[in-house]
PDB file of C-alpha atoms in Angstrom:
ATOM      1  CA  UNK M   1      -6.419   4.500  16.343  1.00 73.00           C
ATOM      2  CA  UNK M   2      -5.212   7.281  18.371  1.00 75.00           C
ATOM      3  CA  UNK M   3      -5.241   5.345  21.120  1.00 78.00           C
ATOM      4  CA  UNK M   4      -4.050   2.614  20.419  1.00 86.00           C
ATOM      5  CA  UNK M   5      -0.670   4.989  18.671  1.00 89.00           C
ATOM      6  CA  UNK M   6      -0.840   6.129  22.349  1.00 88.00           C
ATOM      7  CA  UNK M   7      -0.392   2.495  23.896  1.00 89.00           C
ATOM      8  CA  UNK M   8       2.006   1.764  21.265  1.00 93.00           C
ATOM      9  CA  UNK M   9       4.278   4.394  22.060  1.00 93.00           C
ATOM     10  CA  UNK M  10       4.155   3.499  25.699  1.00 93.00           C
ATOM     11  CA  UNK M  11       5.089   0.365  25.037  1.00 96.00           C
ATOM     12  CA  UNK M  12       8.195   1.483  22.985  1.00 96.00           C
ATOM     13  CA  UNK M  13       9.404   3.731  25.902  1.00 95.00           C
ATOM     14  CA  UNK M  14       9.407   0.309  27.989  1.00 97.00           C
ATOM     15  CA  UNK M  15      11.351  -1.290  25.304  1.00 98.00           C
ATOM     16  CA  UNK M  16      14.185   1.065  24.582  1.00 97.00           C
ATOM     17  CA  UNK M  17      14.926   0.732  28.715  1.00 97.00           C
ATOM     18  CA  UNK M  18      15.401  -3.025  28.603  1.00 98.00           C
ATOM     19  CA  UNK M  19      17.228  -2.451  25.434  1.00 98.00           C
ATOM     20  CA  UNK M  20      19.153   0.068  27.583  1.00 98.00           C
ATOM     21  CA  UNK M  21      19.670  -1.811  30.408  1.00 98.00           C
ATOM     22  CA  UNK M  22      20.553  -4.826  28.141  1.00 98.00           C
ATOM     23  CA  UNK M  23      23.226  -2.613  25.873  1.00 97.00           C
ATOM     24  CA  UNK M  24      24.877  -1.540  29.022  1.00 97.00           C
ATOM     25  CA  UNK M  25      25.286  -5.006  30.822  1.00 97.00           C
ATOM     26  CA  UNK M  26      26.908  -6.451  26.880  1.00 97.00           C
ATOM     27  CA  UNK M  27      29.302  -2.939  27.045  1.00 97.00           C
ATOM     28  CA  UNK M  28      30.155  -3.970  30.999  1.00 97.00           C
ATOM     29  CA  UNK M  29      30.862  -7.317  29.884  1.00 97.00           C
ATOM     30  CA  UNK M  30      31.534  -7.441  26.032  1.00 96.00           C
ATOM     31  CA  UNK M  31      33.117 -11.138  25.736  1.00 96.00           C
ATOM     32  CA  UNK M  32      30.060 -12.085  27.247  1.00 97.00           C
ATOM     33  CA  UNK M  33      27.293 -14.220  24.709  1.00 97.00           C
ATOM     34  CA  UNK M  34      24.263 -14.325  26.816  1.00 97.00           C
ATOM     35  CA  UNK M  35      24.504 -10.670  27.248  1.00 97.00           C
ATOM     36  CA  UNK M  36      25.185  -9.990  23.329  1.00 97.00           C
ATOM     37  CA  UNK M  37      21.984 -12.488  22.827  1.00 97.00           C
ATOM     38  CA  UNK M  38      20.153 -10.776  25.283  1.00 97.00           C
ATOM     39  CA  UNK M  39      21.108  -6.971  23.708  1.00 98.00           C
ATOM     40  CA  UNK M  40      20.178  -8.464  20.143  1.00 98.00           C
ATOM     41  CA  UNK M  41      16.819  -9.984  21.401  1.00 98.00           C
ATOM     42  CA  UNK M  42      16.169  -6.528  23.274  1.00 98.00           C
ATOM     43  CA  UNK M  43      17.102  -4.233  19.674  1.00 98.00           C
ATOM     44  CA  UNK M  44      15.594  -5.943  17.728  1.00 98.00           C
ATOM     45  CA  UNK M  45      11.906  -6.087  19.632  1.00 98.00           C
ATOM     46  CA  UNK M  46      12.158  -2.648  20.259  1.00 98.00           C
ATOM     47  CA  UNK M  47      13.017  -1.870  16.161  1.00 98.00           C
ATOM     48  CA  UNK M  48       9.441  -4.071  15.678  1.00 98.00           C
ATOM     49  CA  UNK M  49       7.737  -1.547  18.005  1.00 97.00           C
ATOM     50  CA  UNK M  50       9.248   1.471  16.300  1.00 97.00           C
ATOM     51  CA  UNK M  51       8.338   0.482  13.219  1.00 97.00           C
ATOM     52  CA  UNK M  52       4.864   0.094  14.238  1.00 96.00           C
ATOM     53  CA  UNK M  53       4.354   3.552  15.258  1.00 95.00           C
ATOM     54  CA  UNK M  54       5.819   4.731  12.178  1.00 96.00           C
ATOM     55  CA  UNK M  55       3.501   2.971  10.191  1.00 96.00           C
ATOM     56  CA  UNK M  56       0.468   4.033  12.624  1.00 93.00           C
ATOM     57  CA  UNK M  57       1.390   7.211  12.207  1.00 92.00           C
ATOM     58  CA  UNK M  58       1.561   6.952   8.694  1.00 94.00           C
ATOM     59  CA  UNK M  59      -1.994   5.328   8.888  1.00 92.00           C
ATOM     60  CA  UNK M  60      -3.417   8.034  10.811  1.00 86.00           C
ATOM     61  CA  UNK M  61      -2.446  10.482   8.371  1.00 85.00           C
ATOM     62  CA  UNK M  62      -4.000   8.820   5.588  1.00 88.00           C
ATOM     63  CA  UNK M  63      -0.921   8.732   3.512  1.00 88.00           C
ATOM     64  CA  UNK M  64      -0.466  12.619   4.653  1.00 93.00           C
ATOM     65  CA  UNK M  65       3.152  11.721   6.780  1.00 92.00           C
ATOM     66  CA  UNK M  66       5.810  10.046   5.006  1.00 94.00           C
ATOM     67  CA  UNK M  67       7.997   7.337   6.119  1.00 96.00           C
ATOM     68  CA  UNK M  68      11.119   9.565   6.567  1.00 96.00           C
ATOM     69  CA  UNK M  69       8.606  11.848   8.366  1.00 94.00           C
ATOM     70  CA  UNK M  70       6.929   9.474  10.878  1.00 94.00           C
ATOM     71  CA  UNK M  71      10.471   8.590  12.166  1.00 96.00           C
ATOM     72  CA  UNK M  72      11.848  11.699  12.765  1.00 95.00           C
ATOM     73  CA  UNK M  73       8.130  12.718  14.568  1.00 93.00           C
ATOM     74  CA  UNK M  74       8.959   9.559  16.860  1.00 94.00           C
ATOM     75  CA  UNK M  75      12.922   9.772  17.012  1.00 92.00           C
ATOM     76  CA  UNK M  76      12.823  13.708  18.024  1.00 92.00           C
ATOM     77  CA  UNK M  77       9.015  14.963  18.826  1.00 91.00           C
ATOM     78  CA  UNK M  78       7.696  12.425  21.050  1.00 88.00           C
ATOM     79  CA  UNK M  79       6.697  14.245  24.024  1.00 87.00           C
ATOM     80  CA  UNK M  80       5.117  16.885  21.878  1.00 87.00           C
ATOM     81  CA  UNK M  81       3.246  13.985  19.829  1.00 87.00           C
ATOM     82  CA  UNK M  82       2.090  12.455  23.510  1.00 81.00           C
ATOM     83  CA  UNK M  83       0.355  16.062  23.846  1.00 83.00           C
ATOM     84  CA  UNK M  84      -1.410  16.155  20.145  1.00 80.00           C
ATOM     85  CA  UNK M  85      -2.894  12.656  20.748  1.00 79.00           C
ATOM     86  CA  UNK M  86      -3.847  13.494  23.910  1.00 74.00           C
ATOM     87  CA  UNK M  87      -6.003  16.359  22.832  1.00 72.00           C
ATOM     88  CA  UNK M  88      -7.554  14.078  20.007  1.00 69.00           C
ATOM     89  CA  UNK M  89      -8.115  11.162  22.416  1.00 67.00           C
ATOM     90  CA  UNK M  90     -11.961   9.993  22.702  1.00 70.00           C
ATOM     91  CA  UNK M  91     -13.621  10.176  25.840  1.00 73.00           C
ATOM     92  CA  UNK M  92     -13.690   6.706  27.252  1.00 71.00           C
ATOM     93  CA  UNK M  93     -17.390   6.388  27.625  1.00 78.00           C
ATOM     94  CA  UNK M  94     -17.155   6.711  23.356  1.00 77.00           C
ATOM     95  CA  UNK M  95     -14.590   3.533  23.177  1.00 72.00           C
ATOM     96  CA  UNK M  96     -17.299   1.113  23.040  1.00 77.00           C
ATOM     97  CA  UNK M  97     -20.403   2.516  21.749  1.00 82.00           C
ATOM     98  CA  UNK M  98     -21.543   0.855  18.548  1.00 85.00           C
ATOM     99  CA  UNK M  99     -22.797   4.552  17.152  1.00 82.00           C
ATOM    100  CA  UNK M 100     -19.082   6.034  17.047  1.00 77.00           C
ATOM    101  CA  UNK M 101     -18.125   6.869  13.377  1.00 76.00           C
ATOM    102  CA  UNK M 102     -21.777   6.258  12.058  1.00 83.00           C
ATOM    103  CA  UNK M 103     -24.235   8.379  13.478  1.00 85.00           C
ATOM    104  CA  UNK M 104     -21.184   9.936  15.859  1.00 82.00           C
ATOM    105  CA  UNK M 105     -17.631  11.141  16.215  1.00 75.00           C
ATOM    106  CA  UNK M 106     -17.703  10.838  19.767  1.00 77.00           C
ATOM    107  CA  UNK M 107     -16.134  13.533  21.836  1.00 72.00           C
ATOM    108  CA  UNK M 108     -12.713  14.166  23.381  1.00 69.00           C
ATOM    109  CA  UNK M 109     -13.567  16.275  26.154  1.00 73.00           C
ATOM    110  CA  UNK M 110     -12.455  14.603  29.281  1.00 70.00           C
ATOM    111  CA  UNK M 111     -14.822  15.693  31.823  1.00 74.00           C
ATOM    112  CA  UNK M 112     -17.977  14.605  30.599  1.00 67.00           C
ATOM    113  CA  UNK M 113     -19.077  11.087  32.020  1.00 71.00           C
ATOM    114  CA  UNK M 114     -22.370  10.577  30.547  1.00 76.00           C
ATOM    115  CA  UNK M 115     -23.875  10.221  26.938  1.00 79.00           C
ATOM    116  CA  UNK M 116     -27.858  10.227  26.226  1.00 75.00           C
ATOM    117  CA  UNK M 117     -26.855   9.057  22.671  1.00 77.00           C
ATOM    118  CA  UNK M 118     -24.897   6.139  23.802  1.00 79.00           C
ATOM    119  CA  UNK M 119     -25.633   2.494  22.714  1.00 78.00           C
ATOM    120  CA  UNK M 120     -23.073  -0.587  23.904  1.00 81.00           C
ATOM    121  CA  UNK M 121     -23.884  -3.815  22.082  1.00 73.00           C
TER     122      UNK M 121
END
């Protein structure tokens, strides 16, 4: 989950500079509809994205972050939030091995490239 709050953020960043770019061609040119469909379009897929976070966020917690809470983390603490998850982020050699929350937790340290445990199906 932690990644995937990490790819979803990412993707949010992207979104909020088309919406950007999109909110500052409409304000150049306000009389102009494809621009004002365009801004709308952009808004609106970037409030989807927020929203997702928040509720990943939420998920993560279990319940522990409220709704009010989650948004403010995202609105005002992102780069500090990018750090947390990245401390808490699996190794990638753990991502696909079908042992990882059963007989393991997997491990977050970064530099280690091999597992003796490891089983891929």
């Amino acid at each position: 989950m932690i990644n995937e709050l990490k790819a979803m953020l990412v993707k949010l960043e992207e979104l909020e500079k088309i919406t950007n770019h999109a909110e500052a061609d409409y304000e150049a040119e306000p009389e102009n509809a494809e621009y004002e469909a365009t801004f709308d379009r952009a808004y609106k897929n970037e409030f989807a994205a927020y929203m997702e976070c928040v509720k990943m966020i939420q998920q993560i917690s279990g319940g522990k972050i409220d709704f009010q809470t989650a948004k403010k983390i995202i609105s005002t603490e992102r780069v500090n939030l990018f750090q947390i998850l990245d401390k808490f982020t699996l190794n990638s050699i753990c991502e696909r091995c079908t042992k990882l929350g059963k007989t393991c937790n997997g491990t977050t340290c970064k530099t280690w490239t091999g597992c003796a445990m490891r089983e891929v199906a």
